[in-house]
Structure formats: C-alpha cells, structure tokens
Amino acid sequence: SSPPPAPQNNSTGNTITDIKNNKTNEAATLRDLTGNILAALSDTVNNNLIAARYATCVTVTLLAGYGLSQTPLFFRYKTVRNIPASAFLRRRTLR
C-alpha cells in the first residue's frame, strides 16, 4: 500500500501560522527584537512576581533614604567657620 497523499496547503496567507512563518523568513526588525525582549522580561517578572515586588520596594526605599540624606536638612556643620560664605548671601537681619 502507498502512503497517504500529503495535505495540500490551501492557505490564503492570513492565518496566524502563515504570518509567523512569513516573519521567520524575513529579517528581524528592531521592533520585533524589542518586542521579543520586552515579552521575555515581562514573563520573567511575572514568574518571579514576589521577588520583583520586594526588589522594587527596597530600591524605592533606598533611593528615598539616599535622597533625603543628601538634603541640607540633614547636613550639619561642625563649626560656624565651616559654613560657606554663599550660605550668607540671602540672609535677613533682624531689627
């Protein structure tokens, strides 16, 4: 007995499979590469959602702490002589 005949491709070129096959034959564009990278990143974050949330919270907390520590509110001079003259440019005198 002979093998069954191969199925004929009656595709119109509009199915998802045809589009994917056509994409693999063409050179990858920057948009395709970016989409693939972002999809992979999204899948990684979704698979490790709890770790991603904790990492985000820790990062925001550390950056906020660092930002606040660099403000003049938390900076102390050891003596009056250490205060730069530019700090006195807009001073107001009391009468």
PDB file of C-alpha atoms in Angstrom, residues 34-94:
ATOM      1  CA  THR A  34      12.366  44.972  21.086  1.00  0.00           C
ATOM      2  CA  GLY A  35       9.025  43.203  21.373  1.00  0.00           C
ATOM      3  CA  ASN A  36      10.698  39.856  21.995  1.00  0.00           C
ATOM      4  CA  ILE A  37      12.988  41.309  24.654  1.00  0.00           C
ATOM      5  CA  LEU A  38      10.114  43.051  26.438  1.00  0.00           C
ATOM      6  CA  ALA A  39       7.970  39.912  26.270  1.00  0.00           C
ATOM      7  CA  ALA A  40      10.782  37.855  27.799  1.00  0.00           C
ATOM      8  CA  LEU A  41      11.301  40.473  30.524  1.00  0.00           C
ATOM      9  CA  SER A  42       7.578  40.550  31.252  1.00  0.00           C
ATOM     10  CA  ASP A  43       7.468  36.750  31.512  1.00  0.00           C
ATOM     11  CA  THR A  44      10.444  36.762  33.890  1.00  0.00           C
ATOM     12  CA  VAL A  45       8.839  39.383  36.135  1.00  0.00           C
ATOM     13  CA  ASN A  46       5.514  37.521  36.112  1.00  0.00           C
ATOM     14  CA  ASN A  47       7.241  34.262  37.056  1.00  0.00           C
ATOM     15  CA  ASN A  48       9.046  35.994  39.956  1.00  0.00           C
ATOM     16  CA  LEU A  49       6.386  38.490  40.972  1.00  0.00           C
ATOM     17  CA  ILE A  50       7.009  38.422  44.731  1.00  0.00           C
ATOM     18  CA  ALA A  51      10.760  38.926  44.308  1.00  0.00           C
ATOM     19  CA  ALA A  52      10.144  41.745  41.825  1.00  0.00           C
ATOM     20  CA  ARG A  53       7.806  43.492  44.267  1.00  0.00           C
ATOM     21  CA  TYR A  54      10.276  43.258  47.144  1.00  0.00           C
ATOM     22  CA  ALA A  55      13.141  44.441  44.930  1.00  0.00           C
ATOM     23  CA  THR A  56      11.067  47.424  43.824  1.00  0.00           C
ATOM     24  CA  CYS A  57      10.123  48.337  47.403  1.00  0.00           C
ATOM     25  CA  VAL A  58      13.722  48.043  48.622  1.00  0.00           C
ATOM     26  CA  THR A  59      15.016  50.105  45.698  1.00  0.00           C
ATOM     27  CA  VAL A  60      12.473  52.885  46.244  1.00  0.00           C
ATOM     28  CA  THR A  61      13.202  52.935  49.992  1.00  0.00           C
ATOM     29  CA  LEU A  62      16.969  53.091  49.483  1.00  0.00           C
ATOM     30  CA  LEU A  63      16.716  55.842  46.871  1.00  0.00           C
ATOM     31  CA  ALA A  64      14.356  57.881  49.052  1.00  0.00           C
ATOM     32  CA  GLY A  65      16.687  57.499  52.046  1.00  0.00           C
ATOM     33  CA  TYR A  66      19.697  58.491  49.977  1.00  0.00           C
ATOM     34  CA  GLY A  67      17.859  61.484  48.537  1.00  0.00           C
ATOM     35  CA  LEU A  68      16.790  62.701  51.961  1.00  0.00           C
ATOM     36  CA  SER A  69      20.259  62.196  53.403  1.00  0.00           C
ATOM     37  CA  GLN A  70      21.724  64.471  50.724  1.00  0.00           C
ATOM     38  CA  THR A  71      19.419  67.399  51.501  1.00  0.00           C
ATOM     39  CA  PRO A  72      20.672  70.342  53.584  1.00  0.00           C
ATOM     40  CA  LEU A  73      18.081  69.482  56.219  1.00  0.00           C
ATOM     41  CA  PHE A  74      20.222  66.578  57.436  1.00  0.00           C
ATOM     42  CA  PHE A  75      23.631  68.199  56.900  1.00  0.00           C
ATOM     43  CA  ARG A  76      25.423  69.568  59.953  1.00  0.00           C
ATOM     44  CA  TYR A  77      28.478  71.758  60.073  1.00  0.00           C
ATOM     45  CA  LYS A  78      30.967  71.108  62.854  1.00  0.00           C
ATOM     46  CA  THR A  79      31.695  74.793  63.471  1.00  0.00           C
ATOM     47  CA  VAL A  80      30.431  78.150  62.221  1.00  0.00           C
ATOM     48  CA  ARG A  81      33.671  78.610  60.287  1.00  0.00           C
ATOM     49  CA  ASN A  82      32.804  75.586  58.121  1.00  0.00           C
ATOM     50  CA  ILE A  83      29.677  77.290  56.762  1.00  0.00           C
ATOM     51  CA  PRO A  84      30.459  78.619  53.267  1.00  0.00           C
ATOM     52  CA  ALA A  85      30.055  82.345  52.564  1.00  0.00           C
ATOM     53  CA  SER A  86      27.492  81.568  49.865  1.00  0.00           C
ATOM     54  CA  ALA A  87      25.073  80.476  52.579  1.00  0.00           C
ATOM     55  CA  PHE A  88      25.009  84.058  53.865  1.00  0.00           C
ATOM     56  CA  LEU A  89      24.274  85.815  50.575  1.00  0.00           C
ATOM     57  CA  ARG A  90      20.497  85.922  51.063  1.00  0.00           C
ATOM     58  CA  ARG A  91      20.410  86.254  54.818  1.00  0.00           C
ATOM     59  CA  ARG A  92      17.997  88.571  56.514  1.00  0.00           C
ATOM     60  CA  THR A  93      18.888  90.599  59.532  1.00  0.00           C
ATOM     61  CA  LEU A  94      16.535  91.009  62.452  1.00  0.00           C
TER      62      LEU A  94
END
